[in-house]
Coordinates of C-alpha atoms in Angstrom, one line a residue:
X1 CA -2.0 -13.1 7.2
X2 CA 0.4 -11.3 9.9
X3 CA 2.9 -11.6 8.2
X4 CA 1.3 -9.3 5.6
X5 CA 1.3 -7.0 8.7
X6 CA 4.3 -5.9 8.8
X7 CA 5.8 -4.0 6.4
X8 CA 8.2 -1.3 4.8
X9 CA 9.0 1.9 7.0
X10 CA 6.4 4.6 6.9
X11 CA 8.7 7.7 6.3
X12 CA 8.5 10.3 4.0
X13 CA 11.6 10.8 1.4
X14 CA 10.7 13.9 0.5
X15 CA 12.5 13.9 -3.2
X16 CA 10.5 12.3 -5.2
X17 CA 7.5 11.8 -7.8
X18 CA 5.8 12.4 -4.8
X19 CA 6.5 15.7 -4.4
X20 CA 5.6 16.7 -8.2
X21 CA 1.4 16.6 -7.6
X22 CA 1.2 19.7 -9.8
X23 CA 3.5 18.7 -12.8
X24 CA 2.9 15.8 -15.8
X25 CA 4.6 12.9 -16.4
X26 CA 7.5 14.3 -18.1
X27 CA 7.9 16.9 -15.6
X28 CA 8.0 14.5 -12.5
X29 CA 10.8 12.1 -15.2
X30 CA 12.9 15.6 -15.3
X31 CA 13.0 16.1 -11.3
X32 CA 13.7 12.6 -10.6
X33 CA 16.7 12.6 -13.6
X34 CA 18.5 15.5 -12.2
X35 CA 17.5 14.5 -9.0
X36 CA 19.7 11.1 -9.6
X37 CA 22.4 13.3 -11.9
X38 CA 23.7 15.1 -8.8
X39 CA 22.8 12.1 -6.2
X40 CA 25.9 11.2 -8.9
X41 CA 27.9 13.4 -9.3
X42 CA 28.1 13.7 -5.2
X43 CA 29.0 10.3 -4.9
X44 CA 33.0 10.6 -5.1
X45 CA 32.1 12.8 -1.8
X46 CA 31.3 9.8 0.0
X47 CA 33.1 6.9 1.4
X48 CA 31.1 3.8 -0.1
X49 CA 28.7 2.8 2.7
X50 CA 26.4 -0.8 3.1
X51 CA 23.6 -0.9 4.7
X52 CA 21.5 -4.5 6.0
X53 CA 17.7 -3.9 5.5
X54 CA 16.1 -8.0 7.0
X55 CA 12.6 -8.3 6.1
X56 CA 10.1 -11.6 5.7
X57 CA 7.2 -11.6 3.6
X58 CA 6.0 -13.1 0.7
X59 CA 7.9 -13.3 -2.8
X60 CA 6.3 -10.7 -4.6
X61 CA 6.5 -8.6 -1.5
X62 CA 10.0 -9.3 -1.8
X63 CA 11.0 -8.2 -5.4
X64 CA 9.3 -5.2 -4.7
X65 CA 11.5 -4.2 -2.0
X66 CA 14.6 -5.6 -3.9
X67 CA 13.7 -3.3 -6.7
X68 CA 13.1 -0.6 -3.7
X69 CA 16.1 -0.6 -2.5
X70 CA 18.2 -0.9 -5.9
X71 CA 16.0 2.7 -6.6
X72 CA 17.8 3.9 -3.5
X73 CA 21.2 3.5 -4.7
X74 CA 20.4 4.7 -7.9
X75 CA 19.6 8.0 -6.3
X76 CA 22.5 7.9 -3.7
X77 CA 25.1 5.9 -5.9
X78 CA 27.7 5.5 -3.2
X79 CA 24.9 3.4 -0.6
X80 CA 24.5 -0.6 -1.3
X81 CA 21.4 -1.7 0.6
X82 CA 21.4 -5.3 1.0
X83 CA 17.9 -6.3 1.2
X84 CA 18.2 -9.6 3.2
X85 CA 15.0 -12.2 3.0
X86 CA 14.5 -14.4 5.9
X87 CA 10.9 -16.3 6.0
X88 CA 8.7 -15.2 8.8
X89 CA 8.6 -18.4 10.8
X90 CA 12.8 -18.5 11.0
X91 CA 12.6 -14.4 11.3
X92 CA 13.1 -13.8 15.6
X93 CA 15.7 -16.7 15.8
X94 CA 17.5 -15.3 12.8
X95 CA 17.3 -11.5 14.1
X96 CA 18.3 -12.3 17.4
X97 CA 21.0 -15.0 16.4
X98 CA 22.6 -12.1 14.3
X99 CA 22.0 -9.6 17.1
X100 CA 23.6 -11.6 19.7
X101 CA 26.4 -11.8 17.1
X102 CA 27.0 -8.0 17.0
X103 CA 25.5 -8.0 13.3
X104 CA 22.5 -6.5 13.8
X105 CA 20.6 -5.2 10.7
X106 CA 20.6 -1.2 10.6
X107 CA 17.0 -1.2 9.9
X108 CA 14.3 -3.7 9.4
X109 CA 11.1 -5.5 10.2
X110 CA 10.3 -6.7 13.8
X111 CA 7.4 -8.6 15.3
X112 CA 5.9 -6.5 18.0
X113 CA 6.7 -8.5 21.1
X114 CA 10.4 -8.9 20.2
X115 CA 10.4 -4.7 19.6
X116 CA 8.8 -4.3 23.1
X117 CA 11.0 -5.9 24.9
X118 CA 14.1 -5.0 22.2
X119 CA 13.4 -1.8 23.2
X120 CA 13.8 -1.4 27.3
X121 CA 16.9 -2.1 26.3
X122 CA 17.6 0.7 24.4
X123 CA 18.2 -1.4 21.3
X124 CA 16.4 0.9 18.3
X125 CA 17.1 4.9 17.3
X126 CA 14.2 7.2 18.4
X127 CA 12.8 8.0 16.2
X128 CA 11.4 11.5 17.5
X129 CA 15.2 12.3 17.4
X130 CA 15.6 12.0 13.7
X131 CA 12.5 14.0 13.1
X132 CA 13.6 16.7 15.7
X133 CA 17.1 16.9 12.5
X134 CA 15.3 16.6 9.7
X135 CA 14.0 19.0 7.6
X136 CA 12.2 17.6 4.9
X137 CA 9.4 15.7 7.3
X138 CA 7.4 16.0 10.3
X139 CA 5.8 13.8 12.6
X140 CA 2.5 15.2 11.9
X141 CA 2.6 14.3 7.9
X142 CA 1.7 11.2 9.4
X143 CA -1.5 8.9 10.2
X144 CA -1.8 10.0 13.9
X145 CA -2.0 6.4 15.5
X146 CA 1.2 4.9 13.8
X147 CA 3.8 5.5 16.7
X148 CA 5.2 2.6 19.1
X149 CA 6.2 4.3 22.0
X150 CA 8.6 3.2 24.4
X151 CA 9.1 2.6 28.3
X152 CA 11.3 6.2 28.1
X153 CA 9.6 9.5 27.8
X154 CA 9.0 10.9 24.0
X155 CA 10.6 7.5 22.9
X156 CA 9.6 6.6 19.6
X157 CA 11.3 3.1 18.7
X158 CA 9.1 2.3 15.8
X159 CA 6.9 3.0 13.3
X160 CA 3.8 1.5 11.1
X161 CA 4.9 0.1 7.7
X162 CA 1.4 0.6 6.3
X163 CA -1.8 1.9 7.1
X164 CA -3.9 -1.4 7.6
X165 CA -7.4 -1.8 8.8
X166 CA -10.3 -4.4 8.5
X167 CA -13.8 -4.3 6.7
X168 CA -16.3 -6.3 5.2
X169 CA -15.8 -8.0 1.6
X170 CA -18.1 -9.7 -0.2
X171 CA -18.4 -11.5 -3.4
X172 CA -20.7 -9.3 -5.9
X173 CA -21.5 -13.0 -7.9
X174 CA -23.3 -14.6 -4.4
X175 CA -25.1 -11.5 -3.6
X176 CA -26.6 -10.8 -7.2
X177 CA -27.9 -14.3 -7.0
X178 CA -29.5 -14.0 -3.4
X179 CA -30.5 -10.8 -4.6
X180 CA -29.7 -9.1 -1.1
X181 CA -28.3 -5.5 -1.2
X182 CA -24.8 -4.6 -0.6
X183 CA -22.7 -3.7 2.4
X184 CA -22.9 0.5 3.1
X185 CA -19.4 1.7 2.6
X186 CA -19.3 4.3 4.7
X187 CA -19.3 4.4 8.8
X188 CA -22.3 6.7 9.5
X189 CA -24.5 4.1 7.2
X190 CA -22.9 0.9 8.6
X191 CA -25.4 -2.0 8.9
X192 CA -26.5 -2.9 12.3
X193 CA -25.9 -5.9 13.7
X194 CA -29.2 -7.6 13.3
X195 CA -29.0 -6.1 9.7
X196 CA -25.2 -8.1 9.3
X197 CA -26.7 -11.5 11.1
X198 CA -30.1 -11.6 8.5
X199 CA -27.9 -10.8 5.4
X200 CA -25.2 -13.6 6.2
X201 CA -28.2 -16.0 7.1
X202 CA -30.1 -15.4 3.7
X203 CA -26.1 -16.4 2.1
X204 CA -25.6 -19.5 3.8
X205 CA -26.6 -22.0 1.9
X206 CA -26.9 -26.0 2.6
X207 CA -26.1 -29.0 0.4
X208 CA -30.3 -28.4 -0.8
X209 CA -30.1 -24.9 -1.7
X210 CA -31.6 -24.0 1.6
X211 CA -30.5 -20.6 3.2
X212 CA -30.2 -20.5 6.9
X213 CA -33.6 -18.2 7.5
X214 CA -35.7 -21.3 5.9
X215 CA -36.7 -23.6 8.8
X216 CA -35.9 -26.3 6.9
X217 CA -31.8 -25.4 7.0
X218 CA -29.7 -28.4 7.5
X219 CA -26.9 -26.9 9.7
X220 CA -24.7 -29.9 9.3
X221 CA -24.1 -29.8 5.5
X222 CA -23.4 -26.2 5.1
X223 CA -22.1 -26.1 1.5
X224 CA -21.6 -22.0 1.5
X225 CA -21.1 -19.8 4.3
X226 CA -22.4 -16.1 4.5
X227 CA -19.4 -14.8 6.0
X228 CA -15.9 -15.9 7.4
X229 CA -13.7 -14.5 9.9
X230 CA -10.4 -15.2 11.8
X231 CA -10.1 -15.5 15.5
X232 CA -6.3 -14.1 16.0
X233 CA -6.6 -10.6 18.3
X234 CA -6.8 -8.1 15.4
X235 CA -10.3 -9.4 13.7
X236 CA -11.9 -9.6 17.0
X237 CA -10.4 -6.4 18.6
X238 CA -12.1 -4.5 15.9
X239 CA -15.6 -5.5 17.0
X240 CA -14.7 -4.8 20.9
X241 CA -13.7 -1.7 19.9
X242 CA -16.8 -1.3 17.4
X243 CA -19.1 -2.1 20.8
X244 CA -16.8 -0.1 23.0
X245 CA -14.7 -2.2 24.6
X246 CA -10.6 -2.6 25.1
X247 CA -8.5 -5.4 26.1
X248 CA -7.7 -2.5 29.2
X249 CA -9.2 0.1 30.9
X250 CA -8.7 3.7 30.1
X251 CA -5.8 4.4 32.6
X252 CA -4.1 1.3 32.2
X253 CA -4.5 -0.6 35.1
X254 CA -6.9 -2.9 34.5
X255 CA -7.8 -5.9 32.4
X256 CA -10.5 -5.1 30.8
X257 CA -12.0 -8.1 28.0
X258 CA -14.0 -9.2 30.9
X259 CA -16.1 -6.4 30.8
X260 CA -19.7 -6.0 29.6
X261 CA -19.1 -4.4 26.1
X262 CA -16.3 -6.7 25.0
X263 CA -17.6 -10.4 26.1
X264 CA -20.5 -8.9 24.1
X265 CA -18.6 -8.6 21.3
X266 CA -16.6 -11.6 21.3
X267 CA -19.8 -13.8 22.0
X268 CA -22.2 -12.2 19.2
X269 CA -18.7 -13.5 16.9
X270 CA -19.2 -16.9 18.4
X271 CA -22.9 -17.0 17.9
X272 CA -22.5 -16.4 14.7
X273 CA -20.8 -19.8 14.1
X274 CA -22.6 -21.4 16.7
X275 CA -25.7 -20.2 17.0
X276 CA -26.5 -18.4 13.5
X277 CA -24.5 -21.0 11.7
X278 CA -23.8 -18.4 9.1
X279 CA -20.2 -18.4 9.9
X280 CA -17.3 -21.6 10.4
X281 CA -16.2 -23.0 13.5
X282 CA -12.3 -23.4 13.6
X283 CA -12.2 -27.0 12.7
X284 CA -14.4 -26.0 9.3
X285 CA -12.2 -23.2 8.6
X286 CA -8.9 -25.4 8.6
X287 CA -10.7 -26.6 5.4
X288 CA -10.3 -22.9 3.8
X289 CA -6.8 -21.9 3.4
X290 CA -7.2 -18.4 3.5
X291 CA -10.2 -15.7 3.8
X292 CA -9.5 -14.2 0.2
X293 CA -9.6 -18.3 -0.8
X294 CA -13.0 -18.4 1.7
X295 CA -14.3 -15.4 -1.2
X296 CA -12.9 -16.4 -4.3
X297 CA -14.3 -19.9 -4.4
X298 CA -17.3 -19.1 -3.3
X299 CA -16.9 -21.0 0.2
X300 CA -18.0 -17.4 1.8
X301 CA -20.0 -14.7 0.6
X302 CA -18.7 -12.1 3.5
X303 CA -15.0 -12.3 5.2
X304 CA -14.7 -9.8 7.9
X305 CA -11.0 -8.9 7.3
X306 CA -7.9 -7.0 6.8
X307 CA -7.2 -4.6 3.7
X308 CA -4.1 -7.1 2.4
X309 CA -6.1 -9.1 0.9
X310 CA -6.4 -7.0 -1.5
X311 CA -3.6 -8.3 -3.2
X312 CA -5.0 -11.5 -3.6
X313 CA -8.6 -10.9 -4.6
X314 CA -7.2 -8.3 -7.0
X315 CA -4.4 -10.4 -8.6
X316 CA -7.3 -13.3 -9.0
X317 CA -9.6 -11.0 -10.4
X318 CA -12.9 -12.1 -8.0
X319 CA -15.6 -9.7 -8.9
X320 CA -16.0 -8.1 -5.1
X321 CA -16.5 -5.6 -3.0
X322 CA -15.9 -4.1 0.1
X323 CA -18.2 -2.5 2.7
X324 CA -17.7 -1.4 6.4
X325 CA -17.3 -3.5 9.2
X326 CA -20.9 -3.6 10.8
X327 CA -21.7 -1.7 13.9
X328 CA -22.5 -2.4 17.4
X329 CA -22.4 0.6 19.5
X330 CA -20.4 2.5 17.0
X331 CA -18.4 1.4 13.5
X332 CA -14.4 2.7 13.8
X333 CA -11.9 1.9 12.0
X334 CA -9.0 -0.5 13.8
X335 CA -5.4 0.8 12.9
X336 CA -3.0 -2.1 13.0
X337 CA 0.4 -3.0 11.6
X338 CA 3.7 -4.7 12.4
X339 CA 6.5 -2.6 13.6
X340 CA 9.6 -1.4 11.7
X341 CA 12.8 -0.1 13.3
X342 CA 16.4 1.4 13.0
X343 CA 19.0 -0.7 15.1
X344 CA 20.9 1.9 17.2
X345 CA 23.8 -0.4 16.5
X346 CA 24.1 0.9 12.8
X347 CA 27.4 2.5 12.4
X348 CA 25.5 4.8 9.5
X349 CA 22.5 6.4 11.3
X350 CA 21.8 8.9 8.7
X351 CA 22.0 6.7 5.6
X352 CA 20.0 4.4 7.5
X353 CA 17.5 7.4 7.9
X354 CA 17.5 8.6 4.4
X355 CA 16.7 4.5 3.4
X356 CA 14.1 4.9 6.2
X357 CA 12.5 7.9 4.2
X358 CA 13.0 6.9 1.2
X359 CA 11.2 3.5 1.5
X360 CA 8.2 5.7 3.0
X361 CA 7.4 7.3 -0.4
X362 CA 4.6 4.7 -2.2
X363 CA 6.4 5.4 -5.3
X364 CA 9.4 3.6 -4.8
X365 CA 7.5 0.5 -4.5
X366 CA 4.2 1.8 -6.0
X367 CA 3.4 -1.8 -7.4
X368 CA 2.4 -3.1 -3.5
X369 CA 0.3 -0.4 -2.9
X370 CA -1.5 -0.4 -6.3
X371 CA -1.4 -4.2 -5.8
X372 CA -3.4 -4.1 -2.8
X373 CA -0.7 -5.1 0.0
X374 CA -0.2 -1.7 1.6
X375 CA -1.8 1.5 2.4
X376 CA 0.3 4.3 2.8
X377 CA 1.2 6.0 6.1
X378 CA 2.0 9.3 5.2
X379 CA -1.2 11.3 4.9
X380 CA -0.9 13.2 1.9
X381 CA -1.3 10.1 -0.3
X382 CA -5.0 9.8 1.3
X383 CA -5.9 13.4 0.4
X384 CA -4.1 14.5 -2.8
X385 CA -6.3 13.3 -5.5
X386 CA -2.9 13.2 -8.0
X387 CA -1.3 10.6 -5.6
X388 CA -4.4 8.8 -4.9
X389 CA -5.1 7.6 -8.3
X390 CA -1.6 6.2 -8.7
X391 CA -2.3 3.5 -6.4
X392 CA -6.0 3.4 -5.2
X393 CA -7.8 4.1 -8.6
X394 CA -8.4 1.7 -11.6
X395 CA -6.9 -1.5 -10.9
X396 CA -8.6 -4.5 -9.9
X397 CA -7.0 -4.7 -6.2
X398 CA -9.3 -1.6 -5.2
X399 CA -12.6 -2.6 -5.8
X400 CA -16.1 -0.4 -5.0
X401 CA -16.3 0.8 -1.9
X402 CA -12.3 1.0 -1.0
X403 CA -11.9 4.0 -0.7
X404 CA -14.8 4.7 1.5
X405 CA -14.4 1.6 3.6
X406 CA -10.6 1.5 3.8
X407 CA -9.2 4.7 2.7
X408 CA -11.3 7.4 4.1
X409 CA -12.4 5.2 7.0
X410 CA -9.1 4.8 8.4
X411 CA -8.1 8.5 7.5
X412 CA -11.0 10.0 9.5
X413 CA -12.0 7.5 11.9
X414 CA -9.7 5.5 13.3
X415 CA -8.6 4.3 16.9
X416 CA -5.2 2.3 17.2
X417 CA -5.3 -1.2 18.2
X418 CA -3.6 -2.3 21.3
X419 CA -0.5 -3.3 20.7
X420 CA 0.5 0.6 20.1
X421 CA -0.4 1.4 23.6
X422 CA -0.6 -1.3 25.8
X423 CA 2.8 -2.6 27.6
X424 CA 3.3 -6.5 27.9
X425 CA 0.8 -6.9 25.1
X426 CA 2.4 -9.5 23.1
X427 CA 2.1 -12.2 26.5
X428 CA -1.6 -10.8 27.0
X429 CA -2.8 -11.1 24.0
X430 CA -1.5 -14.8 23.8
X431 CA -3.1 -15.8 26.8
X432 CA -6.5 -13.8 26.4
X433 CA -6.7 -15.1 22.7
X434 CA -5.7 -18.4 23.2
X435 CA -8.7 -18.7 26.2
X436 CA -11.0 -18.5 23.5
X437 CA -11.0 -21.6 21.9
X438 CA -13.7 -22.9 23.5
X439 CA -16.0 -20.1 22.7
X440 CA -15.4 -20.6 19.5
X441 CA -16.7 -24.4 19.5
X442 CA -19.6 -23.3 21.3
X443 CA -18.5 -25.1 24.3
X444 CA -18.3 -22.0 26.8
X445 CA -19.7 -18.3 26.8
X446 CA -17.5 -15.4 26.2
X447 CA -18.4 -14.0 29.7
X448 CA -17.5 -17.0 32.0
X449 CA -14.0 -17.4 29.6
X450 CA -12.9 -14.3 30.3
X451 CA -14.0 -14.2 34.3
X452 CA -12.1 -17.3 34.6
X453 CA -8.9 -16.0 32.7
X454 CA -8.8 -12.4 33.9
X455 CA -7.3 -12.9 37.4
X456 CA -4.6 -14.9 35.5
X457 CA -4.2 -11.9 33.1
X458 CA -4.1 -9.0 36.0
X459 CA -1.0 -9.7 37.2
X460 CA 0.5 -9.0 33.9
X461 CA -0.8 -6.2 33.6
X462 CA 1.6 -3.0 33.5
X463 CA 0.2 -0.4 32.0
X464 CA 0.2 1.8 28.7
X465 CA 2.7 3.6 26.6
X466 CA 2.6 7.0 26.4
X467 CA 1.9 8.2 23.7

């Protein structure tokens, strides 16, 4: 599922259906015709320009870019976009291979550690620069936690493709049959803990029907689990946060997973496997190959997970729905997504920033946001009732209790994961996450895990990007 992290680049184009909230149909066709007429009848003003746009993702993801980007030059006739596919797995060889060769992209998708490091060398546009010329945008029509900042004061190098966050879905079938009460959808209602840990037991069922709150519960033959989750950073970063925690302290110089809040985080996750047996351990979960699989065949009643999946639950057509994570100390919503930049070595900055803006608007590729891939980053499509139904209203990728427990949640109530903020992340993270395993096998407690790892992790740290 990171690769569904990453995605297109979050900026505004300003020109488009977008910008029509107050007229029909026909009125919004007019704009964007005469819109495209003059885009036309300009072009013999312009020397012909192509630009490289290298993304990964999966094939529907794709076409929808493909068709994106061939909008694009329909509306500035004289700029070719070659939209070039590479799969996620060959993507940092590929993007460096073709760096090192002086053929950079001009803009693209990056993975996060590759960006960081990418951009101490000064390798990406600022973005805060191109704001700073433009007219038609501001920094502040955006989600507020969306920036990657650099080493360099007011250094922008990249941006969120999507607005992404996690909650809790759960099968509507499985819970009318256990006859247990759905998940609250909004924050200030979130279950508790205990209320999360009894509603998963009375949904795990073993090979004899039994839930896991009957005495008689066979943990060994567990035939349906009340909920699933993954153990990458993301998943269990949002509970730290939702008890508290961070991965480091407040001004940066300190590891902090070691600390009361987040080892009591991590381990309630792991007793929930281990000790609940309402969740699977790793090696059961290699069985499942994916959480919206986990819900759709009924191998999970719950999956505590990110918003893309969506797309798949929606294009299935699972009967579902989505509630709030549940709380510890507090329920927030995690803002995460992969990073997108413009390659300072693009001898076109500003037809690489007019793709970059064009590509923000949700209507030129309206179909992955209706689909249930993306959420916008651009705050207006969270609040304008005319844009909201034309991607998060009536279709089967956004369920009861989206916009509640995605939507609103991540408008209002968010707090960005680490890898916005916190320098070296992308070597942390490996080694914090990676300590884990065992925790997850039940064969050693969160706390003496992350004592053990965390004077191996201090030396890395360097501190946090400002914002």
């Amino acid at each position: 599922m990171a690769a569904l992290l990453a995605l297109s680049l979050g900026v505004m184009a300003g020109c488009s259906t977008a910008g029509t909230k107050d007229n029909g149909g026909g009125a919004a066709t007019k704009q964007t015709g005469s819109s495209t007429e003059k885009a036309g009848s300009d072009s013999a003003k312009h020397e012909p320009v192509t630009l490289k746009y290298t993304l990964w993702g999966s094939p529907q993801e794709k076409k929808a870019m493909e068709d994106a980007t061939k909008k694009f030059t329909e509306k500035y006739p004289w700029i070719t976009v070659n939209a070039i596919h590479i799969p996620e797995a060959d993507y940092d060889a590929k993007i460096t291979a073709m760096v090192a060769a002086n053929e950079a992209p001009d803009a693209g998708y990056i993975h996060g550690e590759l960006g960081e490091a990418w951009q101490k060398e000064d390798k990406f546009i600022n973005f805060n620069d191109m704001f700073a010329q433009d007219k038609d945008v501001k920094k502040s029509d955006f989600l507020d936690y969306i920036w990657f900042n650099g080493t360099k004061p007011n250094y922008t190098w990249g941006i969120s493709g999507a607005g992404e966050t996690f909650a809790l879905f759960y099968n509507k079938d499985l819970f009318k049959t256990a006859g247990v009460e759905a998940p609250p959808t909004k924050a200030d209602n979130a279950w508790t803990w205990d209320q999360f840990v009894d509603t998963a037991k009375k949904l795990t069922l073993d090979k004899n029907g039994k839930n896991a709150a009957d005495p008689a519960f066979d943990p060994n033959n567990i035939k349906q689990f009340g909920v699933s989750f993954e153990n990458w950073y993301g998943p269990v970063m949002a509970h730290v946060f939702n008890n508290g925690g961070d991965i480091v302290s407040e001004d940066g110089k300190t590891f902090a997973l070691d600390k009361p809040e987040a080892v009591e985080a991590i381990q309630r996750l792991a007793d929930l496997i281990n000790v609940h047996h309402v969740a699977p351990n790793p090696v059961q979960a290699k069985s499942i190959p994916s959480q919206a699989v986990a819900l759709q065949s009924k191998l999970a009643a719950m999956t505590m997970h990110g918003q893309w999946i969506n797309l798949d639950l929606g294009a299935a057509k699972v009967n579902y729905g989505i509630g709030v994570l549940p709380k510890m100390k507090r329920s927030v919503a995690m803002g995460i997504s992969g990073a997108n930049v413009m390659f300072k070595s693009t001898k076109h900055p500003q037809e690489t920033w007019m793709l970059t803006k064009f590509l923000a608007d949700p209507a030129g590729a309206i179909d992955l946001y209706k689909g249930g891939l993306w959420m916008p980053t651009l705050k207006k499509w969270y609040t304008d009732p005319s844009l909201v139904s034309q991607w998060a209203e009536n279709n089967p990728a956004h369920p009861e209790g989206f916009k509640d427990a995605f939507m609103n949640n991540l408008l209002n109530n968010n707090v960005p994961a680490p890898v916005y903020y916190m320098q070296n992340f992308g070597k942390i993270s490996s080694m914090a996450f990676t300590a884990l395993d065992p925790v997850w096998m039940g064969k050693q407690t969160a706390a003496q895990t992350m004592k053990d790892i965390a004077p191996k992790i201090q030396p890395e740290i360097q501190g946090k990007y400002q914002k």
